[in-house]
mmCIF file of C-alpha atoms in Angstrom:
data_model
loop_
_atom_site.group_PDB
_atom_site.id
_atom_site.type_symbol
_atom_site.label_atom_id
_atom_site.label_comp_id
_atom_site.label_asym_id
_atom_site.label_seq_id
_atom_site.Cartn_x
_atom_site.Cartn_y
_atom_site.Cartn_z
ATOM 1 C CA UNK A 5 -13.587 -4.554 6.930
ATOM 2 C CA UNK A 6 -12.903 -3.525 3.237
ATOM 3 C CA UNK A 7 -14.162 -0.246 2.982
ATOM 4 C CA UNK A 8 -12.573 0.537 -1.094
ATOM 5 C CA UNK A 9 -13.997 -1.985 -3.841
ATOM 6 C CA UNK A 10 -11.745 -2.104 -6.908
ATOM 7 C CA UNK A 11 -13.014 -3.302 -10.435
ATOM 8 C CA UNK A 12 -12.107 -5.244 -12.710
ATOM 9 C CA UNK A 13 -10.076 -7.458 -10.440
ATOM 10 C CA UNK A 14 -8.208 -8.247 -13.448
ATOM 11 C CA UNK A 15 -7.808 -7.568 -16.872
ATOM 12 C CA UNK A 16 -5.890 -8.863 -20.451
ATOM 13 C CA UNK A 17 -5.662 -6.341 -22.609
ATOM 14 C CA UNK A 18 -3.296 -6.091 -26.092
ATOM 15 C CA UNK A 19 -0.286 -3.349 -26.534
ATOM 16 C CA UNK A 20 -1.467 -0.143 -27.153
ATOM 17 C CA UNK A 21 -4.947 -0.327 -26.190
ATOM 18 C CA UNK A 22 -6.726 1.950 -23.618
ATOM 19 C CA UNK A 23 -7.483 0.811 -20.013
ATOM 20 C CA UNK A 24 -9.930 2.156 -17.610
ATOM 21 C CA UNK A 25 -10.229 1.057 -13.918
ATOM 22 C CA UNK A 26 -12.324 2.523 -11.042
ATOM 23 C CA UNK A 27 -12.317 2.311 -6.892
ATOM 24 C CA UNK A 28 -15.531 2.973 -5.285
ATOM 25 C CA UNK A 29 -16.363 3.415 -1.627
ATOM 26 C CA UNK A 30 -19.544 3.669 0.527
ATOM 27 C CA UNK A 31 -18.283 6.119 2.519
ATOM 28 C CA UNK A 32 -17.070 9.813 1.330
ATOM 29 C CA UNK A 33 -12.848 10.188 1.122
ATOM 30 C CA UNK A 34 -11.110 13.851 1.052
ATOM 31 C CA UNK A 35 -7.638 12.024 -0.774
ATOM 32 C CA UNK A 36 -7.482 9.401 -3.221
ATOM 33 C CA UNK A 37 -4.016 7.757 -4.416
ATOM 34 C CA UNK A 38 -2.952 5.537 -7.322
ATOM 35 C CA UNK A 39 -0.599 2.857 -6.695
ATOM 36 C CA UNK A 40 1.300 0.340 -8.918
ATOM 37 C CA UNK A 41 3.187 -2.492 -7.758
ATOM 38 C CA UNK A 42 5.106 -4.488 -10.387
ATOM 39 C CA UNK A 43 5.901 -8.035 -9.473
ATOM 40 C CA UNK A 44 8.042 -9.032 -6.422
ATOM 41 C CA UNK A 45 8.182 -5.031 -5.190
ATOM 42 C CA UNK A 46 6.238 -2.902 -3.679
ATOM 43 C CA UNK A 47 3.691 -0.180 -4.151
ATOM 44 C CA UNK A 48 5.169 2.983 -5.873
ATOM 45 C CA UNK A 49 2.557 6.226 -5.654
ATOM 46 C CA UNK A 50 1.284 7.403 -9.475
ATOM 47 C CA UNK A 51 -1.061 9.861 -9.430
ATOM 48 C CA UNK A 52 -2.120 11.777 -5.559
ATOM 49 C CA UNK A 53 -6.038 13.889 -5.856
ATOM 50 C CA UNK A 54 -7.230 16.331 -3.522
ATOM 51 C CA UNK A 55 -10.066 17.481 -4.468
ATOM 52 C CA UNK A 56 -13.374 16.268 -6.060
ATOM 53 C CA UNK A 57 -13.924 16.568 -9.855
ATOM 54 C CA UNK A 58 -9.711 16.831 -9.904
ATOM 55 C CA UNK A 59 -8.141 15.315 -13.180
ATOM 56 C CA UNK A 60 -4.363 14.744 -12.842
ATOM 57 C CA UNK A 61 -2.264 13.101 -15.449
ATOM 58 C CA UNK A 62 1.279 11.587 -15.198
ATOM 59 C CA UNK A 63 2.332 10.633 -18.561
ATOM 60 C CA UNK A 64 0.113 8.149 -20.033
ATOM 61 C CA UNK A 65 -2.299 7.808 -16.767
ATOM 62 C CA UNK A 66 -4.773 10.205 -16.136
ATOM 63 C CA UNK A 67 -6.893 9.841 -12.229
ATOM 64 C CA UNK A 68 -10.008 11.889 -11.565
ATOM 65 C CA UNK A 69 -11.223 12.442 -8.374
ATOM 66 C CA UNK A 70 -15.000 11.228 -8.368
ATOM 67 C CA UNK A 71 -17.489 14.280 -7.676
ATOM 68 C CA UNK A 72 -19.367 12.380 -4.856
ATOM 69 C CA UNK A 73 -15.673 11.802 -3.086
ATOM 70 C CA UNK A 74 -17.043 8.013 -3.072
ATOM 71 C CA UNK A 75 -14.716 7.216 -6.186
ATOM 72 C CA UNK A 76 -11.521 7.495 -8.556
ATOM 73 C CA UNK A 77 -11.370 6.708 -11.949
ATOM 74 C CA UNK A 78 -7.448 5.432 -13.448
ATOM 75 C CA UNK A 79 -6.539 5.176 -17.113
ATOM 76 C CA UNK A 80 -4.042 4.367 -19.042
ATOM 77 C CA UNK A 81 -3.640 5.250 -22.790
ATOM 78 C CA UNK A 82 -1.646 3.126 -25.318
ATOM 79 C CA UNK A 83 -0.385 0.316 -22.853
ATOM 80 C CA UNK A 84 2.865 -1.319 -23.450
ATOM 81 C CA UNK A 85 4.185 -4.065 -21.415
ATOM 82 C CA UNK A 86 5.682 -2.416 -18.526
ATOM 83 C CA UNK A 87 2.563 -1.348 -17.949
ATOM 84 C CA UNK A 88 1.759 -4.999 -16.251
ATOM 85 C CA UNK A 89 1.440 -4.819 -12.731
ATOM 86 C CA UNK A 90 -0.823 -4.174 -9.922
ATOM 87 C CA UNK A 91 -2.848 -1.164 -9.430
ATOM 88 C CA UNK A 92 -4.187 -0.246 -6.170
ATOM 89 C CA UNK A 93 -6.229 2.930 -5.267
ATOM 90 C CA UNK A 94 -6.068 4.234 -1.614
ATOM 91 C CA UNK A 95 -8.411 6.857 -0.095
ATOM 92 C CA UNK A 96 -7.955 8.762 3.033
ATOM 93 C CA UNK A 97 -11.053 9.911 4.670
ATOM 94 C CA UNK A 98 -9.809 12.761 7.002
ATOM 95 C CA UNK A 99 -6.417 14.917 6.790
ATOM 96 C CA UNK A 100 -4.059 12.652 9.262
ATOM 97 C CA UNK A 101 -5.798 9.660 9.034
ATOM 98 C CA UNK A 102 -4.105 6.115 7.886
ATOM 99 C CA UNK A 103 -4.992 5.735 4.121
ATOM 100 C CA UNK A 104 -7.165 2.589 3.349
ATOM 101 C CA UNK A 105 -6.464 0.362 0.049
ATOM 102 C CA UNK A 106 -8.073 -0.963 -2.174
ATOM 103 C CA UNK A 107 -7.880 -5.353 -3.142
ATOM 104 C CA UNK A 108 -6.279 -4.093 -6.713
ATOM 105 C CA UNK A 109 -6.551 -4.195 -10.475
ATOM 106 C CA UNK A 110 -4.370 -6.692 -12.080
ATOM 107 C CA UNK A 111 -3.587 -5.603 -15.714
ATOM 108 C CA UNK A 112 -1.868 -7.890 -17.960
ATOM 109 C CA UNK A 113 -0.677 -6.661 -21.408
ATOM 110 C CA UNK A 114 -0.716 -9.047 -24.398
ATOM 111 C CA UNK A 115 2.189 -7.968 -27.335
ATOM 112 C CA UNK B 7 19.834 6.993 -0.300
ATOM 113 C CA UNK B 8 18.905 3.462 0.166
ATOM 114 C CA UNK B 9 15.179 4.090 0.912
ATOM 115 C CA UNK B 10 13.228 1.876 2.989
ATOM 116 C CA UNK B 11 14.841 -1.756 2.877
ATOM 117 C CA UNK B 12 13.204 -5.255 4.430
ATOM 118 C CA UNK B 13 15.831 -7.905 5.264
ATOM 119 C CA UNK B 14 14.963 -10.921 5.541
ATOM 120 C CA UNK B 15 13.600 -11.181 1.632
ATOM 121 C CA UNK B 16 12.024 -14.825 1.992
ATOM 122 C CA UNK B 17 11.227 -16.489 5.468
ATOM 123 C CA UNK B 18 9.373 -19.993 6.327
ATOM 124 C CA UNK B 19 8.315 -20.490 10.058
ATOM 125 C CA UNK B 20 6.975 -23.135 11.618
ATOM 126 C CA UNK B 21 3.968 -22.553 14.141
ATOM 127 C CA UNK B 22 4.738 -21.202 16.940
ATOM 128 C CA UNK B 23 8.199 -19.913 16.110
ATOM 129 C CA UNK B 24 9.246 -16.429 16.948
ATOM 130 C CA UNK B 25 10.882 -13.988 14.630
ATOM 131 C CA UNK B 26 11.151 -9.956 14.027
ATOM 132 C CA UNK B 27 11.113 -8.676 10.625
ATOM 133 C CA UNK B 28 13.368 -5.503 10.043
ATOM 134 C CA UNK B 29 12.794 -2.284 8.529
ATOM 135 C CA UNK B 30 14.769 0.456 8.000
ATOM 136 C CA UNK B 31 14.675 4.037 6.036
ATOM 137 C CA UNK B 32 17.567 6.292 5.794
ATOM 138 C CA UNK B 33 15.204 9.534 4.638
ATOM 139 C CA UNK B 34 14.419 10.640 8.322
ATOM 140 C CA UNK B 35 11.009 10.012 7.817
ATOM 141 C CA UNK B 36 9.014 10.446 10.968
ATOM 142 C CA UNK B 37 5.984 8.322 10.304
ATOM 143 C CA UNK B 38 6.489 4.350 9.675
ATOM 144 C CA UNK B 39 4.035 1.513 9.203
ATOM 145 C CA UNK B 40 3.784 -2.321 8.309
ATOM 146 C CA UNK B 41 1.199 -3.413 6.175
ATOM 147 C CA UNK B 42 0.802 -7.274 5.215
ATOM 148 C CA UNK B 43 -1.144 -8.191 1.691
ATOM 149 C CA UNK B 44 -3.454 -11.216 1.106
ATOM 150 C CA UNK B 45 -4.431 -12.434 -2.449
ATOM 151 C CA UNK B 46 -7.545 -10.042 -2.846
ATOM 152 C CA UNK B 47 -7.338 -7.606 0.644
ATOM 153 C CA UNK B 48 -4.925 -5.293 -0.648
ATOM 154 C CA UNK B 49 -2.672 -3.840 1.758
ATOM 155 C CA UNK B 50 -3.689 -4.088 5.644
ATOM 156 C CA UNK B 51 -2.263 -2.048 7.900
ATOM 157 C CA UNK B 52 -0.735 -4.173 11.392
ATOM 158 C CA UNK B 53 1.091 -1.096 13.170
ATOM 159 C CA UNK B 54 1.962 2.482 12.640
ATOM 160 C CA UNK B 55 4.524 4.862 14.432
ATOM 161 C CA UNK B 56 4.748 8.897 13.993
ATOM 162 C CA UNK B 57 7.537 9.519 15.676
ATOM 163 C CA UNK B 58 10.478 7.608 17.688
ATOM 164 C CA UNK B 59 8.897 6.422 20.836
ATOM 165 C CA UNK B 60 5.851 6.562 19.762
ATOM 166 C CA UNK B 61 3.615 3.571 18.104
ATOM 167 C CA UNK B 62 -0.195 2.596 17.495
ATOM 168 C CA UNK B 63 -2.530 -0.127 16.049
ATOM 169 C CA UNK B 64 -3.664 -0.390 12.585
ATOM 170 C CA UNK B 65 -6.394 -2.528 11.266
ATOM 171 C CA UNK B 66 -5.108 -5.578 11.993
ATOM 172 C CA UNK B 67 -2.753 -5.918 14.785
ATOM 173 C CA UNK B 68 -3.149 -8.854 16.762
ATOM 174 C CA UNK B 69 -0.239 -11.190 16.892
ATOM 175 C CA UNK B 70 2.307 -8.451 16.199
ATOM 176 C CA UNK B 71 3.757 -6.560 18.268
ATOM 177 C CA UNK B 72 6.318 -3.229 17.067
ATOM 178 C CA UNK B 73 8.943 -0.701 18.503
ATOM 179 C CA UNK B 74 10.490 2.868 17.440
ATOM 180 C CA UNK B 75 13.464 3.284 19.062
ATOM 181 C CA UNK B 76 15.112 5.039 16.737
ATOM 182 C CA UNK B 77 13.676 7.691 13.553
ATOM 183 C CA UNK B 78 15.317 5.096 11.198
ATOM 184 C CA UNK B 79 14.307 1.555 12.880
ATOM 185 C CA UNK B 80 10.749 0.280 13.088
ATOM 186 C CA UNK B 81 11.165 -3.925 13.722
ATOM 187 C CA UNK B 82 7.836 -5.740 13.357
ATOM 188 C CA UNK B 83 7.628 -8.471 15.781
ATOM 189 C CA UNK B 84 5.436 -12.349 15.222
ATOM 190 C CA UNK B 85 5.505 -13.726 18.958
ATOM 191 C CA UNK B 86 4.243 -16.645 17.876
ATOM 192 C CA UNK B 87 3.713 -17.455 14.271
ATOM 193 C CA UNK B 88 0.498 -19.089 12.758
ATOM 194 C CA UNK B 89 -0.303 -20.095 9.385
ATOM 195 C CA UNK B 90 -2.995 -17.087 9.032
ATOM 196 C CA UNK B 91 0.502 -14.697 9.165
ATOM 197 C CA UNK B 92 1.161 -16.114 5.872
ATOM 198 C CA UNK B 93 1.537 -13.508 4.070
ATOM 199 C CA UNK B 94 3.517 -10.491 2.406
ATOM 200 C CA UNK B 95 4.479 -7.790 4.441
ATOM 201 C CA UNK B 96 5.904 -3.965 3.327
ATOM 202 C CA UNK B 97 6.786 -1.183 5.095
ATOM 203 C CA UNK B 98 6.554 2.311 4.349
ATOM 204 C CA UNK B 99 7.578 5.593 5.634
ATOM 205 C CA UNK B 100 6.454 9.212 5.253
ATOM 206 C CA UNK B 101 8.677 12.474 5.720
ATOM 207 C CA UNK B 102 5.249 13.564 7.783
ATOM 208 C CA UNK B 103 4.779 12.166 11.427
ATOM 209 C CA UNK B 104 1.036 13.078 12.797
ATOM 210 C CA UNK B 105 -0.097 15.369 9.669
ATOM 211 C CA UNK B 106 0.399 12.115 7.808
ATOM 212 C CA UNK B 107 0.431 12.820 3.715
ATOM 213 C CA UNK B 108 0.193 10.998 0.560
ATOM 214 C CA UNK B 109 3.978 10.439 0.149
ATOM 215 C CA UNK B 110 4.339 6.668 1.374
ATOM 216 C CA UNK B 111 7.314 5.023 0.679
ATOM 217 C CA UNK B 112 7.366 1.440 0.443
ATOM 218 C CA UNK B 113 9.909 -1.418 1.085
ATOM 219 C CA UNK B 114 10.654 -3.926 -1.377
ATOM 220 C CA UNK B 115 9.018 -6.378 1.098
ATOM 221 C CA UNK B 116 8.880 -9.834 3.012
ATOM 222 C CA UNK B 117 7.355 -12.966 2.019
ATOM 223 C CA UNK B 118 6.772 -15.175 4.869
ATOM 224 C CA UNK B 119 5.188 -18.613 4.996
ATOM 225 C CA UNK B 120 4.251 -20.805 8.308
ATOM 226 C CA UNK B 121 3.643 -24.289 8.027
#
């Protein structure tokens, strides 16, 4: 079953406004990813955390690894309209294990 | 390098038909996998391979069946298609076979429909 809940499932927001996201898990994770998938294409990897309490930024996105390992937080400052898209988290609970995803944020940005 | 690419783009079965999906990377990747993604599931993993020769069963595998011939070939294979394989399907691959890390790259994928 699901095992990585993903909130808000969706989301309007206008240009240049902050978004926040989050991906919380029963169960305790060792890696989290960030995902994006823009219509029609598929996943491309943002932001990769290893360790709990990390903060990583990429640009305009900054992931933190939550300190319980049961969550990651994802936002994004100023959004502009390529920013639209899909954003899945993924969390790997042991070192060679398949990653598990997330059902995904879907942001839409209003100019 | 081309990446991973998905041919066909677009496919409609009927039930019961028979067809393989095709996947290919040119980044001699050892590990490979097919996911499919529903309308609020995310991405599912079907099948996953490490290595040539070598393949194993994701989360949800049934009616699917896969091969790894080759490093740069993983085929994903509907023996019978019902509607419930609707669905869009990716593949990824990862330069790491059994120490599998973050760096997945996906295919631009498949959307299939059966009727």
């Amino acid at each position: 079953g699901q095992q990585l809940n993903q909130s808000p499932q969706s989301m309007f927001i206008q240009e240049g406004e902050d978004v926040s996201m989050n991906c919380t898990s029963s169960s305790i994770f060792n890696t989290w990813l960030w995902y994006k998938q823009d219509p029609g294409e598929g996943p491309v990897l943002l932001i990769a955390l290893y360790k709990a309490g990390e903060l990583t930024s990429n640009g305009r996105l900054t992931a933190q690894f939550g300190i319980t390992r049961k969550d990651s937080f994802l936002n994004i400052s100023a959004s502009i309209p390529s920013d639209v898209g899909i954003y899945f988290c993924a969390g790997q609970k042991n070192y060679g294990q398949n990653f598990v995803f997330g059902p995904g944020t879907r942001l839409s940005v209003l100019p | 390098n081309a990446g991973v690419t998905q041919t066909p783009k677009f496919q409609v079965l009927k039930t019961g038909q028979s067809m393989t999906l095709q996947c290919a990377q040119d980044m001699n990747h050892e590990y490979m996998s097919w996911y499919r993604q529903d309308p609020g599931m995310g991405l599912r993993l079907i099948h996953y391979s490490v290595g040539a020769g070598i393949t194993d069963q994701g989360e949800v595998p049934n009616g699917y069946n896969v091969s790894r011939s080759t490093t740069e070939d993983f085929p994903l294979r509907l023996l019978s298609a019902a509607p419930s394989q609707t669905s869009v399907y990716f593949c990824a691959s990862s330069p790491d076979g059994v120490a599998l890390s973050y760096e997945q790259y996906f295919g631009p994928g498949t959307r299939l429909t059966v009727t």
